[in-house]
GROMACS .gro file of N, CA, C and O in nm:
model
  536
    1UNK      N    1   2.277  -0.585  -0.103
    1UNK     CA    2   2.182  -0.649  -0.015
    1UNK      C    3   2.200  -0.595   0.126
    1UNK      O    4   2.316  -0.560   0.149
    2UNK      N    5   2.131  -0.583   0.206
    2UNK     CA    6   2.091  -0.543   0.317
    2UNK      C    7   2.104  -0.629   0.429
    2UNK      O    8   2.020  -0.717   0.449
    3UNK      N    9   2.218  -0.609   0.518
    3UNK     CA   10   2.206  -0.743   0.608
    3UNK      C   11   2.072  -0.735   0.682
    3UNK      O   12   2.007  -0.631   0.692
    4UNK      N   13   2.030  -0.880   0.744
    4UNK     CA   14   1.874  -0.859   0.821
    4UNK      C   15   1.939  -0.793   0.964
    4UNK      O   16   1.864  -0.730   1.039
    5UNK      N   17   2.048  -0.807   0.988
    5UNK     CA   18   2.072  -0.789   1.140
    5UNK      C   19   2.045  -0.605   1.155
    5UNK      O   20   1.995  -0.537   1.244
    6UNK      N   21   2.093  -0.579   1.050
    6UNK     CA   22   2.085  -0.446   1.086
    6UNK      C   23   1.986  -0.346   1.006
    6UNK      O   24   2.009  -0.232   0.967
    7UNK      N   25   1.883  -0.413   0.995
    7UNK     CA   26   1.706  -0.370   0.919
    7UNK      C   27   1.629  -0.417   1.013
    7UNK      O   28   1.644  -0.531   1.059
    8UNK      N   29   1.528  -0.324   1.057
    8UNK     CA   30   1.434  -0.315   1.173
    8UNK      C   31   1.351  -0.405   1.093
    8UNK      O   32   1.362  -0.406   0.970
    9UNK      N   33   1.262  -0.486   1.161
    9UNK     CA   34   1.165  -0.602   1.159
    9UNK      C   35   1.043  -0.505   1.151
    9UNK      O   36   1.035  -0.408   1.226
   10UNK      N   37   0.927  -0.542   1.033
   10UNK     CA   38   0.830  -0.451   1.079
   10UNK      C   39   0.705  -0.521   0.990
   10UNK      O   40   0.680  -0.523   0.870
   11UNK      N   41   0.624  -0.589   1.131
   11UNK     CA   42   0.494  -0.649   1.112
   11UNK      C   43   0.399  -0.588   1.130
   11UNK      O   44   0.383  -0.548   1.245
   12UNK      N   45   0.284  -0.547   1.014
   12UNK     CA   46   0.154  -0.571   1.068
   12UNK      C   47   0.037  -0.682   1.108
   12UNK      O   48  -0.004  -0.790   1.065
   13UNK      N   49   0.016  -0.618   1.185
   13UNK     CA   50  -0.084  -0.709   1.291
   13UNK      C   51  -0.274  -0.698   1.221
   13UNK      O   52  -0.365  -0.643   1.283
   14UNK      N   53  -0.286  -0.755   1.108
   14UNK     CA   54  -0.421  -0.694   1.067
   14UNK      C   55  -0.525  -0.765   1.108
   14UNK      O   56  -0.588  -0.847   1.042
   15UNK      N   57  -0.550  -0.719   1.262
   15UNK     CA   58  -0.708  -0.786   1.301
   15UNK      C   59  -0.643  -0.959   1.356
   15UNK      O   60  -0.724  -1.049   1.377
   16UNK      N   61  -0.517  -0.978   1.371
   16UNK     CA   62  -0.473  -1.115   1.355
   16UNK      C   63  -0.433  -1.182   1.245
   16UNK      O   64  -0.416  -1.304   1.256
   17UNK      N   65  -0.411  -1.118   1.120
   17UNK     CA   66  -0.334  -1.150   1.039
   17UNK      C   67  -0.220  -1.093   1.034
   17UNK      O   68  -0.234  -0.971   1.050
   18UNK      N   69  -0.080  -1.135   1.016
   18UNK     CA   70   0.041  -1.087   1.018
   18UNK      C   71   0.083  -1.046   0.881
   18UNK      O   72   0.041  -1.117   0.790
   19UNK      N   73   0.159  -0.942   0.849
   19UNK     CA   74   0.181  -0.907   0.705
   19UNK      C   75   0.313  -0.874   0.716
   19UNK      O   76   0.317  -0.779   0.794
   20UNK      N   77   0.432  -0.903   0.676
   20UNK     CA   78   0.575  -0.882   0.663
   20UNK      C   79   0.591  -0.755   0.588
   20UNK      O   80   0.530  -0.734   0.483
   21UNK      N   81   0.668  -0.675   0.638
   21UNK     CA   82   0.679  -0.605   0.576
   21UNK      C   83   0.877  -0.545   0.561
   21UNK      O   84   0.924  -0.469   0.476
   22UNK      N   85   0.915  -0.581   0.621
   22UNK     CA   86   1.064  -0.595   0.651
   22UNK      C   87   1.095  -0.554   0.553
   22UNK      O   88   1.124  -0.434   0.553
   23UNK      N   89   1.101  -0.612   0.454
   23UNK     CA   90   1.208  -0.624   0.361
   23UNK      C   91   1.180  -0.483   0.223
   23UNK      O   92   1.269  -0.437   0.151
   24UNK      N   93   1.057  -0.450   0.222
   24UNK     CA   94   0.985  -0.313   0.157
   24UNK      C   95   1.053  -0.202   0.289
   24UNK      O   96   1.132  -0.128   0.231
   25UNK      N   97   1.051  -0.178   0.391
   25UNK     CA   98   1.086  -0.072   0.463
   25UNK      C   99   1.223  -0.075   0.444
   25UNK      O  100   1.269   0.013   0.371
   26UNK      N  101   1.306  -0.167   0.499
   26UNK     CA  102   1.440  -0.144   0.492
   26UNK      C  103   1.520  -0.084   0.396
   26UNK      O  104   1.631  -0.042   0.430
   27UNK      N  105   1.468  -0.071   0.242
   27UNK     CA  106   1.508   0.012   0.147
   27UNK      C  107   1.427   0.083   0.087
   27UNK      O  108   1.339   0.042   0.011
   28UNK      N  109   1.455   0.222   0.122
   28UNK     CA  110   1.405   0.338   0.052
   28UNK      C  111   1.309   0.356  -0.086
   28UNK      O  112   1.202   0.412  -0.112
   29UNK      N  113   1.434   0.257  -0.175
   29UNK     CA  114   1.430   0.271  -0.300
   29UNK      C  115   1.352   0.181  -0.390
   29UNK      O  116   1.342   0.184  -0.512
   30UNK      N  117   1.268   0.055  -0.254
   30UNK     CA  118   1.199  -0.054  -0.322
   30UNK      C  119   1.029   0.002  -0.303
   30UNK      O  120   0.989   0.113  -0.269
   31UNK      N  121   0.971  -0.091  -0.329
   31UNK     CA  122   0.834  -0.049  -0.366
   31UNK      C  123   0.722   0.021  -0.217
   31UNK      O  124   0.703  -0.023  -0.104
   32UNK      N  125   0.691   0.094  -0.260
   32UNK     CA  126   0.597   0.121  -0.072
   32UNK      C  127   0.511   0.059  -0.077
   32UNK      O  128   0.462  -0.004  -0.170
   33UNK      N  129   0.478   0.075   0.053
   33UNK     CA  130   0.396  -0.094   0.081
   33UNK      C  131   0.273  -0.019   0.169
   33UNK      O  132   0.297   0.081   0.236
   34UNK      N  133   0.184  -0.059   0.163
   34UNK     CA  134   0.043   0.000   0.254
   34UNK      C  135   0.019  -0.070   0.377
   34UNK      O  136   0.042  -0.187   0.405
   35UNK      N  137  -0.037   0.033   0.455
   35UNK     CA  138  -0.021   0.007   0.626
   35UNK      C  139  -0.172   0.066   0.604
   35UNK      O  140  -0.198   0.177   0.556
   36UNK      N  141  -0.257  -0.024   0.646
   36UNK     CA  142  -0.442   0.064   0.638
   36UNK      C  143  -0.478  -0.027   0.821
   36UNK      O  144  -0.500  -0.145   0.847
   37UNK      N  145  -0.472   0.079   0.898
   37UNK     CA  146  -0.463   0.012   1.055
   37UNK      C  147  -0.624   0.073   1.124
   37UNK      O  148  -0.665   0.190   1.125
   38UNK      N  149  -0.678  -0.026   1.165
   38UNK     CA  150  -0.804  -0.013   1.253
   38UNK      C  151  -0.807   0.031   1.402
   38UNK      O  152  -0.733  -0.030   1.479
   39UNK      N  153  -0.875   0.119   1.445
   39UNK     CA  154  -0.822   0.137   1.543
   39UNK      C  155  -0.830   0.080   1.649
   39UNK      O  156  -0.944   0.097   1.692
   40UNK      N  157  -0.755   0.007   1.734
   40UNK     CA  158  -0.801  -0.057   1.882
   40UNK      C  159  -0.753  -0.178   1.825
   40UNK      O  160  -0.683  -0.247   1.899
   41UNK      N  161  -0.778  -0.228   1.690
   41UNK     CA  162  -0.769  -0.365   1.616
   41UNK      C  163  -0.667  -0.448   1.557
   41UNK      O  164  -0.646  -0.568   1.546
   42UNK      N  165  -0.610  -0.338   1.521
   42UNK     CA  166  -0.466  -0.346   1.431
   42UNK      C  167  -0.366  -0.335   1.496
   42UNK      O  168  -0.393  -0.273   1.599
   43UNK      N  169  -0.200  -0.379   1.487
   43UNK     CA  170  -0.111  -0.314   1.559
   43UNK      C  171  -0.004  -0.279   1.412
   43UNK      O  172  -0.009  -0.314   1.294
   44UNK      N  173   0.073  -0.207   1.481
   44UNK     CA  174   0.216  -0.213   1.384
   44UNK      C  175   0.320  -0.283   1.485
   44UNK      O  176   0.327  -0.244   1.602
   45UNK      N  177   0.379  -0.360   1.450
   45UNK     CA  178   0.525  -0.409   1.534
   45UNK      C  179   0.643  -0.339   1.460
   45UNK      O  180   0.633  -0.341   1.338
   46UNK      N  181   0.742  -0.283   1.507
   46UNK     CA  182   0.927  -0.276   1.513
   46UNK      C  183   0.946  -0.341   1.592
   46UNK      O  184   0.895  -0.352   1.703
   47UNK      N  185   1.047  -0.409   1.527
   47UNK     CA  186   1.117  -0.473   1.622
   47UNK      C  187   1.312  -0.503   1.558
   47UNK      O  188   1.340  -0.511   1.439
   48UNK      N  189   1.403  -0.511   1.657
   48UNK     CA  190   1.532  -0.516   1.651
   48UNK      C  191   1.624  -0.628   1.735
   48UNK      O  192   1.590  -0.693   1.834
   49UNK      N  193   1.722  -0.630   1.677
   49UNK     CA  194   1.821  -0.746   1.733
   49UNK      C  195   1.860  -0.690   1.915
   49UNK      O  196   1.887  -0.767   2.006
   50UNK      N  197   1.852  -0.529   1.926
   50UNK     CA  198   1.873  -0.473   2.059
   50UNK      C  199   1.761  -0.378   2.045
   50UNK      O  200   1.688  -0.335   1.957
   51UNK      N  201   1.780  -0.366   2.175
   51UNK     CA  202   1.672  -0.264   2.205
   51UNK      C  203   1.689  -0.129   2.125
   51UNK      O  204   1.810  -0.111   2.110
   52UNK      N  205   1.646  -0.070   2.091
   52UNK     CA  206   1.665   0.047   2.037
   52UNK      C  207   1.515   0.160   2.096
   52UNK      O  208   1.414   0.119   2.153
   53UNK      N  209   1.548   0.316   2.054
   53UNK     CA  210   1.469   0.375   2.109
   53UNK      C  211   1.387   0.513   2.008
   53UNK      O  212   1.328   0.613   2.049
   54UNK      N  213   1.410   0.470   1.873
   54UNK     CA  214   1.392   0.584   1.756
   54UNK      C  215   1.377   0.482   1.613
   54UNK      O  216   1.413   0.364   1.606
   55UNK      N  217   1.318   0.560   1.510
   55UNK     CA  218   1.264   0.532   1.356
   55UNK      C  219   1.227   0.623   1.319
   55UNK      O  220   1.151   0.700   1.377
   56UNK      N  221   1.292   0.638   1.171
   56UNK     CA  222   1.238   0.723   1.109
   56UNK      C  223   1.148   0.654   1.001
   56UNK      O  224   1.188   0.553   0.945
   57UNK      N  225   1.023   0.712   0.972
   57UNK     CA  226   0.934   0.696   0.878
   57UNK      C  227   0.881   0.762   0.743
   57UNK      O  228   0.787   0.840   0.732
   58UNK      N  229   0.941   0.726   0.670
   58UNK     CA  230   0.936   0.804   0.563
   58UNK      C  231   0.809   0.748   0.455
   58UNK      O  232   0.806   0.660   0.369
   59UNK      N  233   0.719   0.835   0.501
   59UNK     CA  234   0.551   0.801   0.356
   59UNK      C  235   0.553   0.873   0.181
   59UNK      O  236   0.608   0.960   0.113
   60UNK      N  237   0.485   0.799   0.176
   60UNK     CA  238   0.455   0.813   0.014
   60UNK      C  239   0.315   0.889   0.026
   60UNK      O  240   0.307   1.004  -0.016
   61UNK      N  241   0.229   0.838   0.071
   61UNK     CA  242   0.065   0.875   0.096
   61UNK      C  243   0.012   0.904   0.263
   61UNK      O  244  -0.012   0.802   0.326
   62UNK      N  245  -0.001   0.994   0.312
   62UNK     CA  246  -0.022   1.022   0.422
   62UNK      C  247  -0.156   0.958   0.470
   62UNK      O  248  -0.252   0.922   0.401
   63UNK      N  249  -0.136   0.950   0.627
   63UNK     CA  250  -0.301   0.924   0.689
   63UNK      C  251  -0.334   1.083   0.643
   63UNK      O  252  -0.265   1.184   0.629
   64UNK      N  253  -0.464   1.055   0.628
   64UNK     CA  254  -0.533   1.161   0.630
   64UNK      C  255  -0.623   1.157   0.744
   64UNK      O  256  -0.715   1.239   0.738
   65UNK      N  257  -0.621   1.087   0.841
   65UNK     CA  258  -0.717   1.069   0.988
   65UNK      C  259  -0.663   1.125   1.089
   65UNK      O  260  -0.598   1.038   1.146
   66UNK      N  261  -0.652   1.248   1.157
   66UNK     CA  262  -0.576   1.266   1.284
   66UNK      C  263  -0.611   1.178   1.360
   66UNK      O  264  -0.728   1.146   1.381
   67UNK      N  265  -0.490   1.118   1.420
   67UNK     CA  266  -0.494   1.042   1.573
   67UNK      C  267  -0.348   0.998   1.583
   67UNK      O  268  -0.261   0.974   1.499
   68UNK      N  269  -0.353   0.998   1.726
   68UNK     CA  270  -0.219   0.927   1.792
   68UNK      C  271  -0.229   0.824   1.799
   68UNK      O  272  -0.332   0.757   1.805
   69UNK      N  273  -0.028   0.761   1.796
   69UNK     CA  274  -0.032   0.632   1.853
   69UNK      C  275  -0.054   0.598   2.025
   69UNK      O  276  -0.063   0.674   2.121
   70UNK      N  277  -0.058   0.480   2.017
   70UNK     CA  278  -0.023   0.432   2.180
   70UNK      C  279   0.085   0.314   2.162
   70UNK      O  280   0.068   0.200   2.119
   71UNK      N  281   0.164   0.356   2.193
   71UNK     CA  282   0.308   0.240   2.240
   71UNK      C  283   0.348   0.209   2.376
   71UNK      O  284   0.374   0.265   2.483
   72UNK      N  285   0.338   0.058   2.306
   72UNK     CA  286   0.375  -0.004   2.452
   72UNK      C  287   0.508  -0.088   2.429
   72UNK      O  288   0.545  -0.103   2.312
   73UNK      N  289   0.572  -0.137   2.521
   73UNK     CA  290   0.686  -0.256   2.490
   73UNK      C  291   0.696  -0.381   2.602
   73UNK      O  292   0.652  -0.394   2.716
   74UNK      N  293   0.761  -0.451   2.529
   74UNK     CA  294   0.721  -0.569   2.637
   74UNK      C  295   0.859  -0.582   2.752
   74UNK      O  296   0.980  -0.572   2.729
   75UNK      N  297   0.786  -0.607   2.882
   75UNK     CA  298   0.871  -0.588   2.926
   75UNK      C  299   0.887  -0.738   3.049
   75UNK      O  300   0.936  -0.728   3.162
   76UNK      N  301   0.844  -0.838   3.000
   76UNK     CA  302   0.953  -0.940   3.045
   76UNK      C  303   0.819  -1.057   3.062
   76UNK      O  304   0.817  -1.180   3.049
   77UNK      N  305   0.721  -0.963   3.096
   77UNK     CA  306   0.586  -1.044   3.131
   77UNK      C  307   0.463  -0.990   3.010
   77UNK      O  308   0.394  -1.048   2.927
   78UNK      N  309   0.478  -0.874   3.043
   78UNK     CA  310   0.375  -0.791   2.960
   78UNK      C  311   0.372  -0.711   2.860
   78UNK      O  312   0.484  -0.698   2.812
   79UNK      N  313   0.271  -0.636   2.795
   79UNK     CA  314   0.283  -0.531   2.746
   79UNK      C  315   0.267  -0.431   2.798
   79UNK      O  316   0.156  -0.412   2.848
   80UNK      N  317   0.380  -0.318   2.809
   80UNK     CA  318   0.324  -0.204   2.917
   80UNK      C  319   0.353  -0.059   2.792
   80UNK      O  320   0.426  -0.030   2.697
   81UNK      N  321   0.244  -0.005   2.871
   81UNK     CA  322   0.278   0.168   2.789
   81UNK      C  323   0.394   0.225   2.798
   81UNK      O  324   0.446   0.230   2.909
   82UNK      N  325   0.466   0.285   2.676
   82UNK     CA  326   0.614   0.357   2.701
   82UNK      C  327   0.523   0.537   2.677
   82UNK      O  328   0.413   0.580   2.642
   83UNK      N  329   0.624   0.578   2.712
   83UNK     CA  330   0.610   0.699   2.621
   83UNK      C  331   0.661   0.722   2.479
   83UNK      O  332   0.752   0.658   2.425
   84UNK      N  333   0.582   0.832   2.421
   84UNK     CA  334   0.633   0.823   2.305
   84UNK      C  335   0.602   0.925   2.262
   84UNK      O  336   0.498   0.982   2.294
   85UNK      N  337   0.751   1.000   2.122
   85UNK     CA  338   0.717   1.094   2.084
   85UNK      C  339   0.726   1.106   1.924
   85UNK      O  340   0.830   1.105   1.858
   86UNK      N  341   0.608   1.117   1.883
   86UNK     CA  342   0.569   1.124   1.768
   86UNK      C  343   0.549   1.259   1.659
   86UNK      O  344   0.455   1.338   1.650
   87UNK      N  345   0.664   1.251   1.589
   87UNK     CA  346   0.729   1.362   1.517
   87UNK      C  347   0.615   1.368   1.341
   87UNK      O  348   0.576   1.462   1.272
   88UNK      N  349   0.599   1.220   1.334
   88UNK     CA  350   0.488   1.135   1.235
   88UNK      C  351   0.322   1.217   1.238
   88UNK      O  352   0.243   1.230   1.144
   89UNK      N  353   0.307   1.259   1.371
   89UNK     CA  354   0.191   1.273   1.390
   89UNK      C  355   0.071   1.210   1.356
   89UNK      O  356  -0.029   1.259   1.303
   90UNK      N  357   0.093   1.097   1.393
   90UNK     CA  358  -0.027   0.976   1.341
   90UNK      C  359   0.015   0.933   1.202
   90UNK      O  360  -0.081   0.912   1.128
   91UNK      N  361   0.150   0.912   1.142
   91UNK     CA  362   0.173   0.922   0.991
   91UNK      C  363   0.086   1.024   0.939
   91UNK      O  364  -0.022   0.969   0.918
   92UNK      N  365   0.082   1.101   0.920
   92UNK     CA  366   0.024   1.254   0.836
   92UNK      C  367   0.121   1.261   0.771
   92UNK      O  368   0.109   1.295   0.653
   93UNK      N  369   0.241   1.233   0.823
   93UNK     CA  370   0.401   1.291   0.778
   93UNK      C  371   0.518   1.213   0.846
   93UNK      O  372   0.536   1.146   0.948
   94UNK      N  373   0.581   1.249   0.751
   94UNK     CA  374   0.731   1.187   0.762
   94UNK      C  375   0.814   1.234   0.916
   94UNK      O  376   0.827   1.321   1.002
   95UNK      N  377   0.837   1.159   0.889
   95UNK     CA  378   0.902   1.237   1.039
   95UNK      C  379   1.008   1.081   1.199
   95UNK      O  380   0.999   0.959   1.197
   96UNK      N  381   1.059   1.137   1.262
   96UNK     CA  382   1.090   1.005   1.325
   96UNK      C  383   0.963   0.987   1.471
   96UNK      O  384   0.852   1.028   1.505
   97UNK      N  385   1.044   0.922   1.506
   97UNK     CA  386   0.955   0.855   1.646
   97UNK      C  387   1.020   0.825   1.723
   97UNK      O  388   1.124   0.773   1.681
   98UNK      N  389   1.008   0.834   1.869
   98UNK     CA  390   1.115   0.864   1.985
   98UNK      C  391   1.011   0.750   2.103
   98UNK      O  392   0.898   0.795   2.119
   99UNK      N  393   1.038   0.625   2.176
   99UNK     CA  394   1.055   0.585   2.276
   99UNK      C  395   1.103   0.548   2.389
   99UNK      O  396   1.221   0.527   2.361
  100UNK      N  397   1.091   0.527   2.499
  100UNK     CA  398   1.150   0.477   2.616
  100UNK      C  399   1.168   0.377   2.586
  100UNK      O  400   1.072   0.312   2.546
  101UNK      N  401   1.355   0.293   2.590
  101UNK     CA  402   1.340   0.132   2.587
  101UNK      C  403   1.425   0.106   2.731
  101UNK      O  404   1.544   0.077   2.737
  102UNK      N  405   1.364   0.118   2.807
  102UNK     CA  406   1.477   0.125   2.972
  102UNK      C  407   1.353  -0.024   3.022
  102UNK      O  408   1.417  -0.088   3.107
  103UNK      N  409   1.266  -0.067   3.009
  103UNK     CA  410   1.189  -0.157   3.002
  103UNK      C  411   1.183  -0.277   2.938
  103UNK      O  412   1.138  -0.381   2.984
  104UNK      N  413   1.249  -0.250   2.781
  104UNK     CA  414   1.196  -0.371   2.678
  104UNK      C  415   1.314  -0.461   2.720
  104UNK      O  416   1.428  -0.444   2.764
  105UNK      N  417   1.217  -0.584   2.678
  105UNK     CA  418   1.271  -0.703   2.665
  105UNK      C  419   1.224  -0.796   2.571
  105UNK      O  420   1.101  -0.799   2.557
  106UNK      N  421   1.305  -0.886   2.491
  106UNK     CA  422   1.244  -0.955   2.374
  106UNK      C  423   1.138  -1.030   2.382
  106UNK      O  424   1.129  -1.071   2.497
  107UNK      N  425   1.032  -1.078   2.299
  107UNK     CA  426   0.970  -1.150   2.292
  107UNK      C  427   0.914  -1.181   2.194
  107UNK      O  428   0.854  -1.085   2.147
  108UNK      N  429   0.901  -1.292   2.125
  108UNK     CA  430   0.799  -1.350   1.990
  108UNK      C  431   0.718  -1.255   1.968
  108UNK      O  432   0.649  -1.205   2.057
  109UNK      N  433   0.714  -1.216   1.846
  109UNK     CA  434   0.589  -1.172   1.762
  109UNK      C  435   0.602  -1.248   1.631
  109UNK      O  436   0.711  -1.262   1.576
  110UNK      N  437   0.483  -1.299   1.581
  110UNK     CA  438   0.445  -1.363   1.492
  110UNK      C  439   0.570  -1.487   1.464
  110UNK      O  440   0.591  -1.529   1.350
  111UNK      N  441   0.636  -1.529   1.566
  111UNK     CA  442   0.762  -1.643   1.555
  111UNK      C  443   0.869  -1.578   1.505
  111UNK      O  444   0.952  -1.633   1.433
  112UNK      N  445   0.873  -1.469   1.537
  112UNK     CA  446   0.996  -1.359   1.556
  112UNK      C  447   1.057  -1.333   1.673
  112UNK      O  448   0.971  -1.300   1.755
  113UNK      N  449   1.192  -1.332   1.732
  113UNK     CA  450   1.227  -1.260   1.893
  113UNK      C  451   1.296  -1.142   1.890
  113UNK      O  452   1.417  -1.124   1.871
  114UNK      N  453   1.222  -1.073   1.907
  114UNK     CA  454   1.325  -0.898   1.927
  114UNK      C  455   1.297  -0.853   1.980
  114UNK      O  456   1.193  -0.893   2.031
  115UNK      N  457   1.354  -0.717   2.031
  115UNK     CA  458   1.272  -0.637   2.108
  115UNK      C  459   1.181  -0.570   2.021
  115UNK      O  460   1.210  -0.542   1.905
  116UNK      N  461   1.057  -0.541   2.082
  116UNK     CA  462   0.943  -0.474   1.998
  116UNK      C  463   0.865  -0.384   2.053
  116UNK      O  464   0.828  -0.384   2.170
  117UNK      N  465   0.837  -0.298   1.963
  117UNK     CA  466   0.764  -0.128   2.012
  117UNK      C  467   0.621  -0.197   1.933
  117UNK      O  468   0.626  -0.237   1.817
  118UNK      N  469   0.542  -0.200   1.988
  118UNK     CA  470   0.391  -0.218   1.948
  118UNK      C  471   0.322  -0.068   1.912
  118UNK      O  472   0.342   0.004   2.010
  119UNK      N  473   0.265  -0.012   1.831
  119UNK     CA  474   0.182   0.069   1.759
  119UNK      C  475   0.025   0.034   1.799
  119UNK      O  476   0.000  -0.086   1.808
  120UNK      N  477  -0.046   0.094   1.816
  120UNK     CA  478  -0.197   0.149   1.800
  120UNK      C  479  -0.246   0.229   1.781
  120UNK      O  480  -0.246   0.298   1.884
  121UNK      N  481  -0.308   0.286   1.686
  121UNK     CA  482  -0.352   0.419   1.650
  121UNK      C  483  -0.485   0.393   1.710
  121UNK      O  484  -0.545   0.292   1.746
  122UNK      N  485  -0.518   0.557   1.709
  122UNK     CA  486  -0.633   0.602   1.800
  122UNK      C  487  -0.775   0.612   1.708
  122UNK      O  488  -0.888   0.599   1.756
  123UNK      N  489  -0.746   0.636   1.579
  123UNK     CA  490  -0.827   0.633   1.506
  123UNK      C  491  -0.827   0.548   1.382
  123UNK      O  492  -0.717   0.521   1.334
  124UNK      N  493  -0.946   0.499   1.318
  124UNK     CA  494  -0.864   0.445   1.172
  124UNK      C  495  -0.780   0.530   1.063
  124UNK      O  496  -0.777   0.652   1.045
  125UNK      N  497  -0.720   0.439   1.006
  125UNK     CA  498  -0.586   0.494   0.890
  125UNK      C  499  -0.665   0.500   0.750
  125UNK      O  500  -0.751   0.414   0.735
  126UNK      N  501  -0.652   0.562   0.680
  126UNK     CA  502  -0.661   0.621   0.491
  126UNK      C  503  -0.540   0.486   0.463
  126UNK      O  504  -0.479   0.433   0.556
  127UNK      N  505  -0.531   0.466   0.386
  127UNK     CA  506  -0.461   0.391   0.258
  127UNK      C  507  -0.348   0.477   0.300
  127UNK      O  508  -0.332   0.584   0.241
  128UNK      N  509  -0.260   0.439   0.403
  128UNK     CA  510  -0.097   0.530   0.401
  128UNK      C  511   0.002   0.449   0.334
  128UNK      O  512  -0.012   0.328   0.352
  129UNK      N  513   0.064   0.473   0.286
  129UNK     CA  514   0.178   0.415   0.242
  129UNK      C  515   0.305   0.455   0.269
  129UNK      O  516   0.345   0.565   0.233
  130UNK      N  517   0.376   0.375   0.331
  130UNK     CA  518   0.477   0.425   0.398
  130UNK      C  519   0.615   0.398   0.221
  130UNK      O  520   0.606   0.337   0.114
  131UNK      N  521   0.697   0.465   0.275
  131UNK     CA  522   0.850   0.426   0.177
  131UNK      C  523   0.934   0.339   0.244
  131UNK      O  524   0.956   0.222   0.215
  132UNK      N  525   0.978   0.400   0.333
  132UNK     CA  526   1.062   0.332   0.418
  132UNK      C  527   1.073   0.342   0.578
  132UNK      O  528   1.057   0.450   0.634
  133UNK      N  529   1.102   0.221   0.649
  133UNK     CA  530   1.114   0.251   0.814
  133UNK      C  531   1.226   0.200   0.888
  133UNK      O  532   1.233   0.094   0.949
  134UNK      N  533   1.321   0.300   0.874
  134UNK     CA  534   1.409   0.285   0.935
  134UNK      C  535   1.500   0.322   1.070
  134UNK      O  536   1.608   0.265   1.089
   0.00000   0.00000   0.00000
């Protein structure tokens, strides 16, 4: 078993519905789980017990939509833009993901407190399926 402390938290945000997905990312070896994100509409949340500043994402089914994310993190009041570097390339591919956390600070998502990297893609998503996000 997998302690929770040390498995990244990872919600989607669909349109205002929340979808757990934690416990499918944190192991490789369990079932992949589908991430289908709208653009402007949808978010993805990570989130961790500390701040952290990287994930790797490992897919089963790629976007097939080019577009970037936009990440932001919260930083005590707000949501503000980080930078970010996206190795994923819009999930097309596996790959990690690199942010600024010199800003974040925790806050609730969906009655969760961690620090959290918010996701928005630029365009809509294909049926991706991620494996794991760790």
């Amino acid at each position: 078993m997998i302690d929770n402390r040390t498995k990244l938290s990872i919600l989607h945000d669909d349109n205002g519905s929340f979808v757990d997905h934690t416990n499918n990312a944190a192991d490789y070896s369990r079932d992949d789980f589908s991430v289908e994100m709208i653009a402007a509409e949808d978010k993805l949340y990570i989130g961790f017990e500390k701040p952290i500043n990287a994930c790797y994402v490992e897919l089963t089914t790629a976007n097939i939509n080019p577009n970037e994310f936009t990440a932001e993190v919260f930083n005590g009041t707000s949501w503000v833009s980080t930078d970010l570097t996206d190795e994923t390339q819009g999930f097309t591919r596996s790959g990690f993901m690199f942010w600024s956390r010199s800003v974040m600070n925790k806050t609730a998502v969906d009655s969760t407190t961690k620090y959290w990297i918010r996701l928005t893609a630029s365009a809509d998503h294909s049926a991706t399926e991620i494996r794991g996000n760790n």
